[in-house]
Amino acid sequence: MSPSASHSKMASVRRVLSAVAVNSVFLLLLAGLTVQEGEQIPAQNVPVQQVQRVQQQQLPVQGQLRQQVPQGQQAQVQRVQAYNAVPQQNIQQNAAMQPQIPNQPLQPNVPLQQNLAANPPNVLAPLNNAGQQNAPLGQVQSINQQVQNVKNEGRLPEMPKIPPRARNDPQMKVKLDGIPPKLAAPAAANQRSGGKGHMRIADNLACREDVQRLCAHNVRTNNFAILDCLQNDRPKDDDLSPDCHHFLWDYKRNLTKDIRFDQAAYEVCKEPLAKLPECSKLETGQGLVISCLMDHKGNISNQQCHQFLVKMTSIVFSDYHLVENFVKDCTGDIQKFQCGRVSSRDEESQIDHSQGYVINCLQKRIGEKDGLEVRCMKQILRVGELSADDYHEDRALYFACRDDRERFCEKITAGEGKVLKCLVQHKFEHDMSDDCREKLIIRQRLVSQDYKVNYGLAKKCKEDIKHYHCRVDNMPEGKFAKLSFILLCLENAIQKGRQVSGDCQGEMFDMRRQLMSDFQISPEIVLNCRKEIEDLCSGLQKEGRTIHCLMQNGMDDSKTAQNRLSKTCMIAVQSLVKEADAGFDYRMDVALQDACEPVVQTACKDIKPGDAMILSCLMEHLYTPSMVVECEEKLLELQYFISRDWRLDPRMYRKCAKEAERLCNAGPEWNDTNDNLPPGIVFSCLYRHVYRKDETKLSHACAFEVRRVMHQRAVDVRLNPMLEKACLRDLGEYCSENVEKGEEMHCLQDNFKNLSKQCSERVGNFTQMSSQDLDLDRIFMMSCAPMIKRYCKDIVDKEEDDGALLQCLIDNKNEHEMNKKCAAGIMHMQLIQLKDYRFSFKFKEACKSDVVKYCRNIKNKADLVNCLSEIVRNDTLMENKHKISKDCRGQLRVELLDRGEDVRLDPKLMQECNRDIQQFCDKEQLGDARILECLKRHKKKLSDGCHVKLFNREREELTDNSVDYGFMRDCKPMVKRFCPQSDPKEVLHCLRKNKNNEFMDERCKKAITQRQIEQAEDYRLDVELQKKCKKDVPKFCRDILAESRSTELEGRVIGCLKAKVGKNRLSPQCEDHIKELMREAAIDYRMDPQLAQGCKEEMTSWCSEEMTNPDTGSVEECLKKKFSEKKITSKMCQTQVLRLLQEGKADIHVDPLLHQSCALDIKHYCAGIPAGEGRQMSCLLEALEDRTVHLQRDCEEKLKSRVEMWEYAAKVAPPETFNELMVQMSASPARNYFVGVICGAVFIILCLGVLTGRMTKRVRAEQKNR
């Protein structure tokens, strides 16, 4: 056999022998010993073989008891058998390891070996005067026989106090003054009727009838079995006679006060007492030593001492009177709450010592407002501590739960609090008895007041509590540490990354789960929320439903703007959530776990059970199809309270604790309750530092956690404590009806202008944050998730958004694949941003300095955009240095482009044009610039106010083409093809040059033409013309400018400039630009607004077919033909056609059809002649008259036609100069008439002068010559 195996077996032998020794001592003490007064008891040791034989002799008796005892009393016998069988079984199991000592006669003077491992100690030595000597070997068998007699007969000492009914019994003639002074053994005074001897309880007159009535016949000879029967097998003592009550009470009291108990304790618990000077120095014979040892029972590891104390507790806890100082400290509370009558020993009839009733009655008062006094509270908690390891020692609980123990915890062995823990786990089972459930709740309430009442927690967390200093002298409630104090202290260590044993964390988990499952075990909830529970949560008690009811009512009611819980109740619920640490493990909350288990099994199945990420996962799925209603409700109720203390999110706390302390004045400890900071203030502070650029910016890990929590809580305004508090009344007024879940923030944003000052400030701050981080709008992100993946994948992969994601979505808002919900969400975001420029993060960051400098008093974003864009436009036109910064100009261009997409993004335009939109564009859908294009098509019919707004919008778009949404939408691919290097604001000029390119997209070509038509209507819409003709316009068209109109000038300024072409009056650059406009207008009549307006009826009447192709020059050709045919009679139209003929005569390029027909001839015959001023036309006319030149047939016919038109035009064209007038008059058939009229007019003027001259007053000559 190996040394280790041998050592293990010897250790087992020692444990068994220790148990035998303790049982022997305990039984000897119960028996009171069979000694007479003055008799010396020699010190002796009991051989192991003798003890073994005694145990073996007892086995048949136990078997007989089981057979003979009736069924109703079987439990009594079984308990006695179990008590006696434990050491016997241990001895049998280790028989092979016991030392074999033959039972041979011993010599009188041979001393017994003092080997404690092999022989039980002589614990009886202190009971006699010769205790310092070992017993002679010849007396060992005599003493062993006495032990056997005690165990078999169970003889117990008679009590010194006899009930009145038994005073005349001849067998009870004993001294009533207590323990005789000569011996510290109450049995010394006991006598039997036959003389010296012993007294059985069954033979005592006070209890004889009760024993015969209640206890089995075969156990009546054993006083321990009788005592067990009378005090342990019945839940109440009301079936015992008062005399027996008093007899048993005096009996047990004298046992606990017996000095021999103390002396036995000194022997059995010698080693522990050496380590506990506070116990070893106490006075003996007063029950103080045993009581002190019981207080330290959890710290005693000595097997013999521990077993001794366990057996003592069965006597002590059978009656509250036997607990040290209990009566003295609790008399006032017992009387106050009528928990029993306490009187002096002389008033025997007034003494009530029912088993555990008084203690249980007082325990019920724990947590009440006018509850127990501090002294009595300590006694109650002390009793709870001492009875923590074995539920038998809690008398009321034991009797209430005996049947439930058999039902639910049959296989659980008693000890170390295992049975109690099992019962608690089944507390809410349907077949759990109400009485047992009530007692368990009381027990749990004790634990909340003193963690040591929970044996498992106290034992398994002992080292951690000590290591992390969770018990200090100045802790709340003096000596006893509240459960909440211990839990918070240990959790503080865990949150700081320190090591707490797994067993301890397991016990913490169980306790937290219990706290969240039943409000009744939390005295603070019971005390502070009593009224709310009765009024709001009546009938809801099981499995955390009452606590969630309180949570639900603790969430502020937006309709009434009130919280239905009192302030003290709210604090109690908040404290409970923190104590339970429900934010770490959702399983702590039984109601939440039951409600959310289906969601966890589907949406969060990949997360390990108990991981804090499960709660985070549930929040991610809030308001999604995978969320069930009941889980949603319970989750919000819990998160409402978690959101009010940033420390309750374990991941965030671990990553941000130091930064919260440094930046936000948060307390240094997780369990700090003295920071007095408003709910949510620390978290708001942390979020403000997420995007800082200086040294106050959060670390990467902390910022990630803060964003995660903010994203989850943004789904409901109630999870934002500061915002909810400020907006509670506004929510009730504007958002209490017809608002979907999670849409409350959108509702507040929609009513932003109507909100109270505090609320608008909070909503504004949140909207600013959401513009920078779109994840704060959960509903929007869920709607747009597929679109983000499709169009903005590169942006969403970035850690910080900075508004780029929203801009990406805006840019793709009108794509065919864009879903309607996402598009609506984008539009909502854009409309919200109009309310305040700060709501647009990128715009605010880019333009905040310019806003302060140039548009200080404007907050509305739409007005601000107008203000800044006007400054940019003026600087552009005047060619001044830009006042607005480059970054702001770039962002302003984005804002203007977005505004052009939907008229709703321009509130003033929308307001002025609302009726026009309803009248002309009611069939057009909003968005994609459709309404704006519709208004442009009907601009001649619009109201004056709408027309002015539309004209200003056109000026912005044609000043900077990049903000023209419709144009950029249609020409974006062509810009990339033809103008990749061009300035974005001048791409129209580039595209115009490539308009007739074979690769030009028809859609873009159409958009280019439309913008040219708009520019032709007013020179102010042509930025290039304004730049090139800046000096020419005021010089030659001053009269037109004097009319100062806010709408189009109908091409009059351009017409004025056209009239000066070819006369060397315009500046070269201006004339070149005007010629270019004339060539473009010659192809498309719509680019000549004067012609289109002057010949509108003629075109409709004579050229309707040609108008279907307006950009081919066919309409102009039709008008010229009708003019030559003298079908055009309107002077206005004639003037415009004549102008066309004259412009074409001056430049063949202005006559596109003629130029097209004669292009080869010009190249052949006029190759060296430059274009302009009629030079190429003169060349062609000379070629036409030269018979040696053969022009192309088409060119020749068109030239002849033009000559005829010019000749006819010369006849009807109005003279422009005096010479032209004179030539026309001389050529006129009525020239004589004109001459006569002129001469007559001269004659009349002459006559009038003569006549009027004589009528004036005559003046002297000297006066005239003065």
Tab-separated table of N, CA and C in Angstrom, residues 476-532:
chain	number	residue	atom	x	y	z
A	476	PRO	N	-22.720	49.827	6.457
A	476	PRO	CA	-24.095	50.085	6.894
A	476	PRO	C	-24.612	48.961	7.787
A	477	GLU	N	-25.519	49.326	8.679
A	477	GLU	CA	-26.180	48.378	9.569
A	477	GLU	C	-25.218	47.722	10.548
A	478	GLY	N	-24.124	48.358	10.851
A	478	GLY	CA	-23.240	47.853	11.881
A	478	GLY	C	-22.607	46.536	11.521
A	479	LYS	N	-22.828	45.544	12.350
A	479	LYS	CA	-22.136	44.264	12.215
A	479	LYS	C	-22.590	43.490	10.994
A	480	PHE	N	-23.881	43.561	10.694
A	480	PHE	CA	-24.423	42.713	9.639
A	480	PHE	C	-24.323	43.414	8.291
A	481	ALA	N	-23.766	42.704	7.324
A	481	ALA	CA	-23.581	43.249	5.983
A	481	ALA	C	-24.779	42.884	5.125
A	482	LYS	N	-25.432	43.895	4.574
A	482	LYS	CA	-26.562	43.639	3.699
A	482	LYS	C	-26.101	42.913	2.442
A	483	LEU	N	-27.013	42.138	1.917
A	483	LEU	CA	-26.717	41.411	0.687
A	483	LEU	C	-26.330	42.384	-0.424
A	484	SER	N	-27.073	43.485	-0.537
A	484	SER	CA	-26.788	44.441	-1.595
A	484	SER	C	-25.363	44.985	-1.465
A	485	PHE	N	-24.919	45.255	-0.256
A	485	PHE	CA	-23.574	45.775	-0.033
A	485	PHE	C	-22.528	44.784	-0.517
A	486	ILE	N	-22.739	43.517	-0.208
A	486	ILE	CA	-21.776	42.479	-0.608
A	486	ILE	C	-21.800	42.280	-2.115
A	487	LEU	N	-22.994	42.197	-2.686
A	487	LEU	CA	-23.097	41.989	-4.132
A	487	LEU	C	-22.449	43.135	-4.898
A	488	LEU	N	-22.726	44.358	-4.474
A	488	LEU	CA	-22.154	45.504	-5.176
A	488	LEU	C	-20.644	45.565	-5.005
A	489	CYS	N	-20.175	45.204	-3.838
A	489	CYS	CA	-18.733	45.214	-3.600
A	489	CYS	C	-18.030	44.176	-4.474
A	490	LEU	N	-18.573	42.968	-4.506
A	490	LEU	CA	-17.959	41.920	-5.323
A	490	LEU	C	-18.077	42.251	-6.807
A	491	GLU	N	-19.215	42.813	-7.196
A	491	GLU	CA	-19.379	43.176	-8.602
A	491	GLU	C	-18.414	44.292	-8.980
A	492	ASN	N	-18.146	45.168	-8.041
A	492	ASN	CA	-17.159	46.221	-8.286
A	492	ASN	C	-15.799	45.613	-8.613
A	493	ALA	N	-15.439	44.561	-7.882
A	493	ALA	CA	-14.172	43.877	-8.156
A	493	ALA	C	-14.200	43.225	-9.537
A	494	ILE	N	-15.318	42.594	-9.873
A	494	ILE	CA	-15.436	41.937	-11.180
A	494	ILE	C	-15.337	42.961	-12.303
A	495	GLN	N	-16.040	44.092	-12.148
A	495	GLN	CA	-16.041	45.107	-13.188
A	495	GLN	C	-14.665	45.718	-13.394
A	496	LYS	N	-13.857	45.703	-12.363
A	496	LYS	CA	-12.504	46.232	-12.485
A	496	LYS	C	-11.518	45.175	-12.967
A	497	GLY	N	-12.050	44.022	-13.375
A	497	GLY	CA	-11.202	42.997	-13.947
A	497	GLY	C	-10.470	42.151	-12.931
A	498	ARG	N	-10.872	42.212	-11.679
A	498	ARG	CA	-10.221	41.401	-10.655
A	498	ARG	C	-10.863	40.026	-10.591
A	499	GLN	N	-10.144	39.093	-9.990
A	499	GLN	CA	-10.566	37.698	-9.988
A	499	GLN	C	-11.504	37.425	-8.812
A	500	VAL	N	-12.665	36.918	-9.120
A	500	VAL	CA	-13.614	36.424	-8.123
A	500	VAL	C	-13.908	34.973	-8.484
A	501	SER	N	-13.851	34.104	-7.508
A	501	SER	CA	-13.958	32.673	-7.774
A	501	SER	C	-15.258	32.339	-8.499
A	502	GLY	N	-15.196	31.282	-9.286
A	502	GLY	CA	-16.375	30.851	-10.029
A	502	GLY	C	-17.512	30.425	-9.120
A	503	ASP	N	-17.175	29.730	-8.015
A	503	ASP	CA	-18.218	29.317	-7.076
A	503	ASP	C	-18.928	30.522	-6.487
A	504	CYS	N	-18.164	31.540	-6.165
A	504	CYS	CA	-18.766	32.750	-5.608
A	504	CYS	C	-19.658	33.436	-6.631
A	505	GLN	N	-19.200	33.512	-7.861
A	505	GLN	CA	-20.023	34.142	-8.899
A	505	GLN	C	-21.295	33.345	-9.140
A	506	GLY	N	-21.206	32.022	-9.000
A	506	GLY	CA	-22.406	31.204	-9.122
A	506	GLY	C	-23.424	31.527	-8.044
A	507	GLU	N	-22.950	31.703	-6.811
A	507	GLU	CA	-23.855	32.067	-5.718
A	507	GLU	C	-24.420	33.470	-5.939
A	508	MET	N	-23.606	34.361	-6.438
A	508	MET	CA	-24.092	35.711	-6.738
A	508	MET	C	-25.185	35.662	-7.793
A	509	PHE	N	-24.991	34.820	-8.795
A	509	PHE	CA	-26.002	34.668	-9.838
A	509	PHE	C	-27.332	34.194	-9.247
A	510	ASP	N	-27.266	33.182	-8.383
A	510	ASP	CA	-28.492	32.659	-7.772
A	510	ASP	C	-29.210	33.736	-6.963
A	511	MET	N	-28.469	34.505	-6.193
A	511	MET	CA	-29.091	35.517	-5.360
A	511	MET	C	-29.700	36.634	-6.207
A	512	ARG	N	-29.014	37.018	-7.236
A	512	ARG	CA	-29.561	38.073	-8.099
A	512	ARG	C	-30.817	37.610	-8.806
A	513	ARG	N	-30.803	36.394	-9.239
A	513	ARG	CA	-31.993	35.841	-9.888
A	513	ARG	C	-33.168	35.810	-8.911
A	514	GLN	N	-32.885	35.470	-7.658
A	514	GLN	CA	-33.936	35.473	-6.646
A	514	GLN	C	-34.468	36.882	-6.421
A	515	LEU	N	-33.586	37.855	-6.372
A	515	LEU	CA	-34.009	39.237	-6.149
A	515	LEU	C	-34.943	39.721	-7.250
A	516	MET	N	-34.644	39.342	-8.493
A	516	MET	CA	-35.455	39.808	-9.609
A	516	MET	C	-36.711	38.978	-9.816
A	517	SER	N	-36.822	37.857	-9.117
A	517	SER	CA	-37.980	36.987	-9.320
A	517	SER	C	-39.095	37.256	-8.324
A	518	ASP	N	-38.793	37.893	-7.186
A	518	ASP	CA	-39.819	38.066	-6.155
A	518	ASP	C	-39.552	39.362	-5.399
A	519	PHE	N	-40.463	40.298	-5.521
A	519	PHE	CA	-40.288	41.580	-4.848
A	519	PHE	C	-40.335	41.456	-3.335
A	520	GLN	N	-40.964	40.399	-2.831
A	520	GLN	CA	-41.171	40.282	-1.398
A	520	GLN	C	-39.881	40.037	-0.627
A	521	ILE	N	-38.847	39.589	-1.299
A	521	ILE	CA	-37.599	39.310	-0.580
A	521	ILE	C	-36.701	40.540	-0.511
A	522	SER	N	-37.144	41.636	-1.113
A	522	SER	CA	-36.387	42.883	-1.049
A	522	SER	C	-37.105	43.829	-0.100
A	523	PRO	N	-36.615	43.993	1.103
A	523	PRO	CA	-37.301	44.849	2.074
A	523	PRO	C	-37.499	46.275	1.580
A	524	GLU	N	-36.534	46.793	0.806
A	524	GLU	CA	-36.668	48.157	0.314
A	524	GLU	C	-37.861	48.289	-0.622
A	525	ILE	N	-38.077	47.288	-1.466
A	525	ILE	CA	-39.240	47.318	-2.362
A	525	ILE	C	-40.532	47.217	-1.554
A	526	VAL	N	-40.562	46.284	-0.620
A	526	VAL	CA	-41.762	46.102	0.199
A	526	VAL	C	-42.086	47.367	0.979
A	527	LEU	N	-41.071	48.006	1.522
A	527	LEU	CA	-41.289	49.182	2.352
A	527	LEU	C	-41.666	50.401	1.522
A	528	ASN	N	-40.953	50.644	0.434
A	528	ASN	CA	-41.121	51.898	-0.306
A	528	ASN	C	-42.136	51.819	-1.438
A	529	CYS	N	-42.518	50.614	-1.833
A	529	CYS	CA	-43.436	50.470	-2.971
A	529	CYS	C	-44.743	49.789	-2.565
A	530	ARG	N	-45.039	49.747	-1.288
A	530	ARG	CA	-46.228	49.039	-0.823
A	530	ARG	C	-47.498	49.578	-1.480
A	531	LYS	N	-47.652	50.905	-1.491
A	531	LYS	CA	-48.866	51.499	-2.051
A	531	LYS	C	-48.962	51.238	-3.551
A	532	GLU	N	-47.849	51.375	-4.256
A	532	GLU	CA	-47.868	51.146	-5.704
A	532	GLU	C	-48.195	49.691	-6.029
